[in-house]
Short mmCIF file of C-alpha atoms in Angstrom, two decimals:
data_model
loop_
_atom_site.label_atom_id
_atom_site.label_comp_id
_atom_site.label_asym_id
_atom_site.label_seq_id
_atom_site.Cartn_x
_atom_site.Cartn_y
_atom_site.Cartn_z
CA MET A 1 -34.92 16.74 4.48
CA ALA A 2 -32.41 15.10 6.77
CA VAL A 3 -33.37 13.87 10.24
CA ARG A 4 -31.09 14.89 13.08
CA GLY A 5 -29.73 12.00 15.15
CA VAL A 6 -29.53 12.09 18.93
CA PHE A 7 -25.72 11.98 18.81
CA GLY A 8 -25.32 14.74 16.20
CA GLY A 9 -24.88 14.37 12.48
CA SER A 10 -27.90 13.47 10.39
CA VAL A 11 -29.70 10.56 8.85
CA GLY A 12 -30.30 10.82 5.15
CA ASP A 13 -27.75 13.47 4.09
CA THR A 14 -26.26 12.70 0.70
CA GLY A 15 -23.00 14.64 0.96
CA THR A 16 -20.74 15.56 -1.94
CA THR A 17 -17.21 14.88 -0.72
CA ALA A 18 -14.95 12.26 -2.20
CA PHE A 19 -15.21 10.40 1.08
CA LEU A 20 -18.96 9.94 0.69
CA GLU A 21 -18.57 8.96 -2.96
CA GLN A 22 -16.49 5.91 -2.10
CA ASP A 23 -18.14 2.62 -2.97
CA ARG A 24 -19.97 0.96 -0.14
CA THR A 25 -18.58 -2.46 0.65
CA GLU A 26 -20.87 -3.41 3.54
CA PRO A 27 -24.25 -5.16 3.24
CA THR A 28 -27.45 -3.14 2.96
CA LEU A 29 -29.57 -2.68 6.07
CA SER A 30 -33.34 -2.52 6.10
CA PRO A 31 -35.03 0.83 6.77
CA VAL A 32 -35.61 1.70 10.41
CA HIS A 33 -38.67 3.51 11.69
CA GLY A 34 -39.75 5.16 14.91
CA LEU A 35 -37.41 6.11 17.72
CA ARG A 36 -34.69 3.73 16.57
CA LYS A 37 -34.21 5.89 13.46
CA LEU A 38 -32.94 8.68 15.73
CA LEU A 39 -30.13 6.42 16.95
CA LEU A 40 -28.70 5.68 13.51
CA ARG A 41 -25.19 6.99 12.85
CA GLU A 42 -24.24 8.71 9.61
CA ARG A 43 -21.47 7.03 7.62
CA SER A 44 -19.74 10.38 7.14
CA GLU A 45 -18.81 10.39 10.84
CA ALA A 46 -15.76 8.33 9.87
CA ASP A 47 -14.40 11.19 7.75
CA LEU A 48 -11.14 12.41 9.31
CA ALA A 49 -11.43 15.77 7.57
CA ARG A 50 -14.76 16.37 9.29
CA ARG A 51 -13.09 15.81 12.64
CA ARG A 52 -10.08 17.99 11.79
CA PHE A 53 -7.67 15.09 12.35
CA ARG A 54 -4.30 15.01 10.61
CA LEU A 55 -4.77 13.95 7.00
CA ARG A 56 -2.47 11.77 4.96
CA GLN A 57 -3.76 10.68 1.58
CA GLY A 58 -3.39 7.10 0.45
CA HIS A 59 -3.58 3.70 2.09
CA CYS A 60 -3.29 4.89 5.70
CA ARG A 61 -6.36 7.11 5.52
CA VAL A 62 -8.39 4.46 3.68
CA VAL A 63 -7.58 1.91 6.40
CA VAL A 64 -8.30 4.15 9.39
CA GLU A 65 -11.55 5.54 7.98
CA GLY A 66 -12.57 2.08 6.78
CA ALA A 67 -12.28 0.69 10.31
CA GLU A 68 -14.49 3.46 11.67
CA ARG A 69 -17.03 2.97 8.87
CA SER A 70 -17.26 -0.69 9.81
CA TYR A 71 -17.87 0.37 13.41
CA LEU A 72 -20.70 2.62 12.25
CA PHE A 73 -22.18 -0.17 10.14
CA GLY A 74 -22.16 -2.50 13.15
CA PHE A 75 -23.80 0.16 15.29
CA ASN A 76 -26.57 0.66 12.75
CA ALA A 77 -26.95 -3.10 12.26
CA ALA A 78 -27.67 -3.53 15.97
CA VAL A 79 -30.10 -0.61 15.97
CA SER A 80 -31.81 -2.16 12.93
CA ARG A 81 -31.97 -5.60 14.62
CA GLU A 82 -29.81 -7.03 11.81
CA VAL A 83 -26.58 -7.93 13.61
CA CYS A 84 -26.49 -11.13 11.56
CA LYS A 85 -25.46 -9.05 8.52
CA ILE A 86 -22.10 -8.30 10.14
CA ASP A 87 -20.99 -11.81 9.19
CA GLU A 88 -21.56 -10.89 5.53
CA MET A 89 -18.69 -8.39 5.81
CA SER A 90 -15.08 -9.23 5.02
CA PRO A 91 -13.48 -11.09 7.95
CA GLU A 92 -10.93 -8.35 8.67
CA GLN A 93 -13.73 -5.79 9.20
CA ARG A 94 -16.02 -7.83 11.44
CA SER A 95 -14.32 -7.01 14.72
CA PHE A 96 -14.80 -3.29 14.08
CA ALA A 97 -18.44 -3.90 13.24
CA TYR A 98 -18.99 -5.94 16.40
CA GLU A 99 -17.43 -3.09 18.33
CA GLY A 100 -20.15 -0.89 16.88
CA ALA A 101 -22.80 -3.45 17.71
CA GLY A 102 -21.54 -3.53 21.30
CA ALA A 103 -21.87 0.25 21.49
CA ALA A 104 -25.40 0.20 20.09
CA CYS A 105 -26.57 -2.60 22.39
CA THR A 106 -25.17 -0.72 25.37
CA VAL A 107 -26.93 2.50 24.34
CA LEU A 108 -30.22 0.63 23.87
CA ASP A 109 -29.84 -1.19 27.20
CA LEU A 110 -29.14 2.05 29.04
CA LEU A 111 -31.99 3.94 27.41
CA THR A 112 -34.49 1.15 28.08
CA MET A 113 -33.01 0.12 31.46
CA THR A 114 -32.84 -3.56 30.51
CA ARG A 115 -29.76 -4.28 32.68
CA GLY A 116 -27.48 -5.27 29.82
CA ARG A 117 -29.80 -7.81 28.20
CA ARG A 118 -28.94 -6.92 24.61
CA LEU A 119 -25.22 -6.80 25.33
CA HIS A 120 -25.35 -10.24 26.96
CA GLU A 121 -27.28 -11.66 24.01
CA LEU A 122 -24.72 -10.22 21.60
CA LEU A 123 -21.80 -11.73 23.53
CA ALA A 124 -23.50 -15.10 23.89
CA GLY A 125 -24.62 -15.22 20.27
CA PRO A 126 -23.20 -13.73 17.07
CA ALA A 127 -20.24 -11.97 18.72
CA GLN A 128 -19.01 -14.83 20.89
CA LEU A 129 -15.70 -14.87 18.99
CA HIS A 130 -15.27 -11.10 19.43
CA PRO A 131 -15.55 -10.41 23.18
CA HIS A 132 -12.69 -7.92 23.13
CA ALA A 133 -14.37 -5.80 20.46
CA VAL A 134 -17.80 -5.93 22.09
CA HIS A 135 -16.50 -4.85 25.51
CA VAL A 136 -14.56 -1.98 23.95
CA GLY A 137 -17.73 -1.04 22.07
CA ALA A 138 -19.72 -1.06 25.30
CA GLY A 139 -17.42 1.65 26.63
CA ARG A 140 -17.98 3.69 23.48
CA GLY A 141 -21.71 3.42 24.12
CA TYR A 142 -21.29 4.84 27.60
CA ALA A 143 -19.28 7.73 26.23
CA LEU A 144 -22.01 8.51 23.70
CA LEU A 145 -24.44 8.96 26.60
CA ARG A 146 -21.85 10.78 28.75
CA LEU A 147 -22.06 8.16 31.47
CA ARG A 148 -19.28 6.58 33.49
CA PRO A 149 -18.50 3.09 32.14
CA MET A 150 -18.76 -0.16 34.12
CA TRP A 151 -22.24 -0.04 35.66
CA GLY A 152 -24.03 -1.88 32.88
CA VAL A 153 -21.19 -4.27 32.04
CA ARG A 154 -20.52 -5.67 35.51
CA GLN A 155 -22.24 -8.95 34.65
CA THR A 156 -20.18 -9.59 31.52
CA HIS A 157 -16.66 -11.08 31.48
CA PRO A 158 -15.20 -10.17 34.91
CA LEU A 159 -11.88 -8.96 33.47
CA PHE A 160 -12.79 -7.96 29.92
CA ARG A 161 -15.34 -5.52 31.35
CA TRP A 162 -12.39 -3.22 32.09
CA LEU A 163 -11.96 -2.92 28.33
CA ALA A 164 -15.09 -0.78 28.45
CA VAL A 165 -12.93 1.93 30.03
CA ASP A 166 -10.58 1.63 27.05
CA GLY A 167 -13.52 2.07 24.69
CA PHE A 168 -14.78 4.98 26.76
CA GLY A 169 -11.36 6.63 26.44
CA PHE A 170 -11.39 6.22 22.66
CA GLN A 171 -14.91 7.57 22.10
CA TRP A 172 -14.71 10.36 24.68
CA SER A 173 -11.47 11.57 23.10
CA LEU A 174 -12.82 11.14 19.57
CA ALA A 175 -15.61 13.61 20.32
CA ARG A 176 -13.39 16.01 22.31
CA ALA A 177 -10.04 15.77 20.58
CA ASP A 178 -9.15 19.41 21.12
CA ARG A 179 -9.29 18.94 24.89
CA MET A 180 -8.23 15.32 25.29
CA VAL A 181 -5.40 15.42 22.73
CA GLY A 182 -4.55 19.08 22.40
CA GLU A 183 -4.93 20.11 26.05
CA ARG A 184 -4.22 16.62 27.49
CA THR A 185 -7.08 16.79 30.01
CA MET A 186 -8.83 13.90 31.78
CA PRO A 187 -12.64 13.69 32.16
CA ASP A 188 -14.07 14.21 35.65
CA LEU A 189 -16.23 11.10 35.24
CA LEU A 190 -13.30 8.81 35.93
CA THR A 191 -11.78 7.56 39.16
CA ARG A 192 -8.03 7.29 39.59
CA ALA A 193 -8.29 3.55 38.88
CA HIS A 194 -9.86 4.24 35.49
CA CYS A 195 -7.32 6.76 34.24
CA ALA A 196 -4.60 4.37 33.05
CA ILE A 197 -7.04 2.29 31.01
CA PHE A 198 -8.65 5.47 29.70
CA ASP A 199 -5.22 6.43 28.38
CA GLN A 200 -4.93 3.09 26.62
CA GLY A 201 -8.09 4.01 24.70
CA LEU A 202 -6.75 7.51 24.10
CA GLY A 203 -3.59 5.93 22.69
CA ARG A 204 -5.69 4.00 20.18
CA LEU A 205 -7.38 7.27 19.24
CA LEU A 206 -3.98 8.90 18.66
CA TRP A 207 -3.30 6.37 15.91
CA TYR A 208 -6.43 7.62 14.17
CA HIS A 209 -5.85 11.27 15.08
CA GLU A 210 -2.38 11.25 13.48
CA CYS A 211 -3.55 9.08 10.56
CA ALA A 212 -1.12 6.24 11.34
CA SER A 213 1.98 8.44 11.07
CA PRO A 214 4.69 7.06 13.41
CA ASP A 215 6.58 10.34 13.67
CA ASP A 216 3.46 12.34 14.44
CA VAL A 217 2.16 9.77 16.93
CA ALA A 218 5.49 9.80 18.79
CA ALA A 219 5.60 13.59 18.83
CA ARG A 220 2.06 13.72 20.18
CA ILE A 221 2.80 11.22 22.95
CA ALA A 222 5.94 13.14 23.88
CA SER A 223 3.74 16.13 24.74
CA PHE A 224 2.04 14.14 27.54
CA PRO A 225 3.45 13.74 31.06
CA ALA A 226 5.81 10.79 31.43
CA GLY A 227 3.40 9.04 33.80
CA ARG A 228 0.79 8.73 31.05
CA ARG A 229 2.99 7.78 28.12
CA GLY A 230 3.31 4.05 28.81
CA ASP A 231 -0.47 3.56 28.64
CA LEU A 232 -0.64 5.68 25.49
CA TRP A 233 2.04 3.54 23.82
CA SER A 234 0.07 0.43 24.79
CA GLY A 235 -2.99 1.77 23.00
CA VAL A 236 -0.90 2.74 19.97
CA GLY A 237 0.54 -0.77 19.83
CA PHE A 238 -2.96 -2.23 19.77
CA ALA A 239 -4.24 0.13 17.08
CA ALA A 240 -1.15 -0.14 14.87
CA THR A 241 -1.61 -3.92 14.93
CA HIS A 242 -5.38 -4.30 14.95
CA THR A 243 -6.36 -1.40 12.67
CA GLY A 244 -3.19 -1.17 10.59
CA GLY A 245 -2.47 1.60 8.13
CA ALA A 246 1.35 1.63 8.33
CA ASN A 247 3.81 -0.23 6.14
CA ALA A 248 6.69 -2.32 7.47
CA ASP A 249 9.20 0.54 7.45
CA GLU A 250 6.80 2.78 9.35
CA LEU A 251 6.21 0.06 11.94
CA TRP A 252 9.96 -0.16 12.48
CA TRP A 253 10.06 3.61 12.98
CA LEU A 254 7.23 3.33 15.48
CA THR A 255 9.20 0.68 17.38
CA ASP A 256 12.27 2.91 17.44
CA HIS A 257 10.23 5.82 18.77
CA ALA A 258 8.74 3.72 21.58
CA ALA A 259 12.17 2.37 22.54
CA ALA A 260 13.66 5.86 22.58
CA ASP A 261 10.84 6.99 24.87
CA GLY A 262 11.47 4.05 27.22
CA PHE A 263 8.18 2.26 26.54
CA ARG A 264 9.11 -0.47 24.08
CA ALA A 265 7.49 -3.12 26.32
CA HIS A 266 4.19 -1.24 26.39
CA LEU A 267 4.08 -1.09 22.60
CA ALA A 268 4.70 -4.85 22.45
CA GLN A 269 2.02 -5.51 25.06
CA GLY A 270 -0.57 -3.60 23.06
CA CYS A 271 0.43 -5.56 19.97
CA ALA A 272 0.14 -8.86 21.85
CA PHE A 273 -3.37 -8.00 23.02
CA ALA A 274 -4.41 -7.20 19.45
CA VAL A 275 -2.95 -10.47 18.15
CA SER A 276 -4.69 -12.44 20.90
CA ALA A 277 -8.03 -10.83 20.01
CA GLY A 278 -7.47 -11.63 16.34
CA LEU A 279 -6.58 -15.26 17.01
CA GLN A 280 -9.67 -15.67 19.18
CA ALA A 281 -11.80 -14.31 16.36
CA GLY A 282 -10.42 -17.05 14.12
CA THR A 283 -9.12 -14.75 11.39
CA LEU A 284 -5.75 -13.03 11.46
CA PRO A 285 -5.56 -10.31 8.80
CA GLY A 286 -2.34 -9.91 6.87
CA HIS A 287 -1.51 -6.55 8.45
CA VAL A 288 -1.71 -8.13 11.93
CA ALA A 289 0.62 -10.93 10.90
CA GLN A 290 2.99 -8.31 9.49
CA ALA A 291 2.92 -6.13 12.62
CA ALA A 292 3.57 -8.83 15.22
CA PRO A 293 7.21 -9.65 14.31
CA ILE A 294 8.03 -5.92 14.22
CA LEU A 295 6.12 -4.44 17.16
CA ALA A 296 6.25 -7.52 19.41
CA GLY A 297 9.40 -9.13 18.03
CA ALA A 298 7.66 -12.49 17.73
CA GLU A 299 5.44 -14.45 15.39
CA PRO A 300 1.69 -14.02 15.97
CA ASP A 301 1.19 -17.34 17.77
CA GLU A 302 3.91 -16.53 20.28
CA ALA A 303 2.78 -12.95 20.83
CA GLY A 304 -0.82 -14.05 21.33
CA ALA A 305 0.32 -16.72 23.77
CA TRP A 306 1.93 -14.03 25.94
CA ALA A 307 -1.45 -12.41 26.56
CA GLU A 308 -3.21 -15.74 27.06
CA GLY A 309 -0.49 -17.05 29.36
CA ALA A 310 -0.49 -13.82 31.35
CA LEU A 311 -4.21 -14.24 31.96
CA ILE A 312 -3.69 -17.78 33.24
CA GLU A 313 -0.77 -16.61 35.36
CA LEU A 314 -3.11 -14.48 37.48
CA GLY A 315 -4.11 -17.75 39.14
CA HIS A 316 -7.69 -16.94 40.18
CA VAL A 317 -10.88 -15.46 38.78
CA PRO A 318 -9.53 -12.03 37.82
CA HIS A 319 -11.96 -9.16 38.02
CA THR A 320 -10.45 -6.06 39.63
CA HIS A 321 -8.65 -3.09 38.15
CA GLU A 322 -5.46 -4.41 39.76
CA ASP A 323 -6.01 -7.74 37.99
CA PHE A 324 -6.36 -6.00 34.64
CA GLN A 325 -3.17 -4.04 35.22
CA SER A 326 -1.41 -7.25 36.27
CA TRP A 327 -2.56 -8.90 33.05
CA ARG A 328 -0.84 -6.13 31.10
CA ALA A 329 2.28 -6.26 33.29
CA HIS A 330 2.60 -10.06 32.99
CA THR A 331 2.35 -9.71 29.21
CA ARG A 332 5.19 -7.20 29.21
CA ARG A 333 7.30 -9.57 31.31
CA ALA A 334 6.60 -12.38 28.85
CA TRP A 335 7.85 -10.12 26.07
CA ALA A 336 11.00 -9.35 28.08
CA ARG A 337 11.65 -13.06 28.64
CA GLY A 338 11.23 -13.70 24.93
CA ARG A 339 13.85 -11.06 24.12
CA ARG A 340 16.38 -12.72 26.43
CA ARG A 341 16.13 -16.08 24.71
#
């Protein structure tokens, strides 16, 4: 008999779909007992068909679902106290797994009221090369518990903590796609300052929701008010680079769509952030190296330097919402300067 998890789904279901019959590529985790067993996430949660997302068979679906499966593995690894096994995964999947570990540590910290201890230990230890992923994961953890992000991550990186709002936007929309994507609503939990970064996370979710189809992503964004579309394109740029799933021709189509919508710079900024995160992690997957010249119009080192230079350009210890938005704006200006050369 399967055991119901606290977030829905079940622990121990075998399943019969082709999705569940795919070979497991991640390490094996030890059994978990007691209350922690209720926190485990089922691998089938990554199935796009289960979530009624747009389906495209082939490489794009394998990539998108594979990224989410790695997230689920990282979540379960943290619950099982075996985060060290994330480093046994292929390098291109580790950031997704550390995102999951960040979500799990946040959930455990909130449930046990340990003031972010596990999240701090994760950032200072095994995930020190993946701060972007862990902070995004922290936001996903808040969304799982239906709590407003930021409270438990205030003592982490003063600027990266705003990435928790991005992660919150992704996870909140993942679980409520009919409302967030179809009806284009915004959760009441957020302040006005959070909404733009929420939309960046929603933009990342759109890449998954439309199964990495440039035409469908562009059509979906076009249904949103103009004031939200720049942030959505930024999230799409990050996901198209970081997660992948599109070939070179499709990436060119995506670039054309963003330019036609007037948000080419936002797409490039999202790509630059993804490249910077990949370079910091020490491993730049081939699909990231392929995306940078197309989406950002520059080689990975240059695109990553835009984001790093924009952070330095802030000129002080950045920590506010305005600082985070300036970081993004400075990156877009760096892209514009690069185009004029």
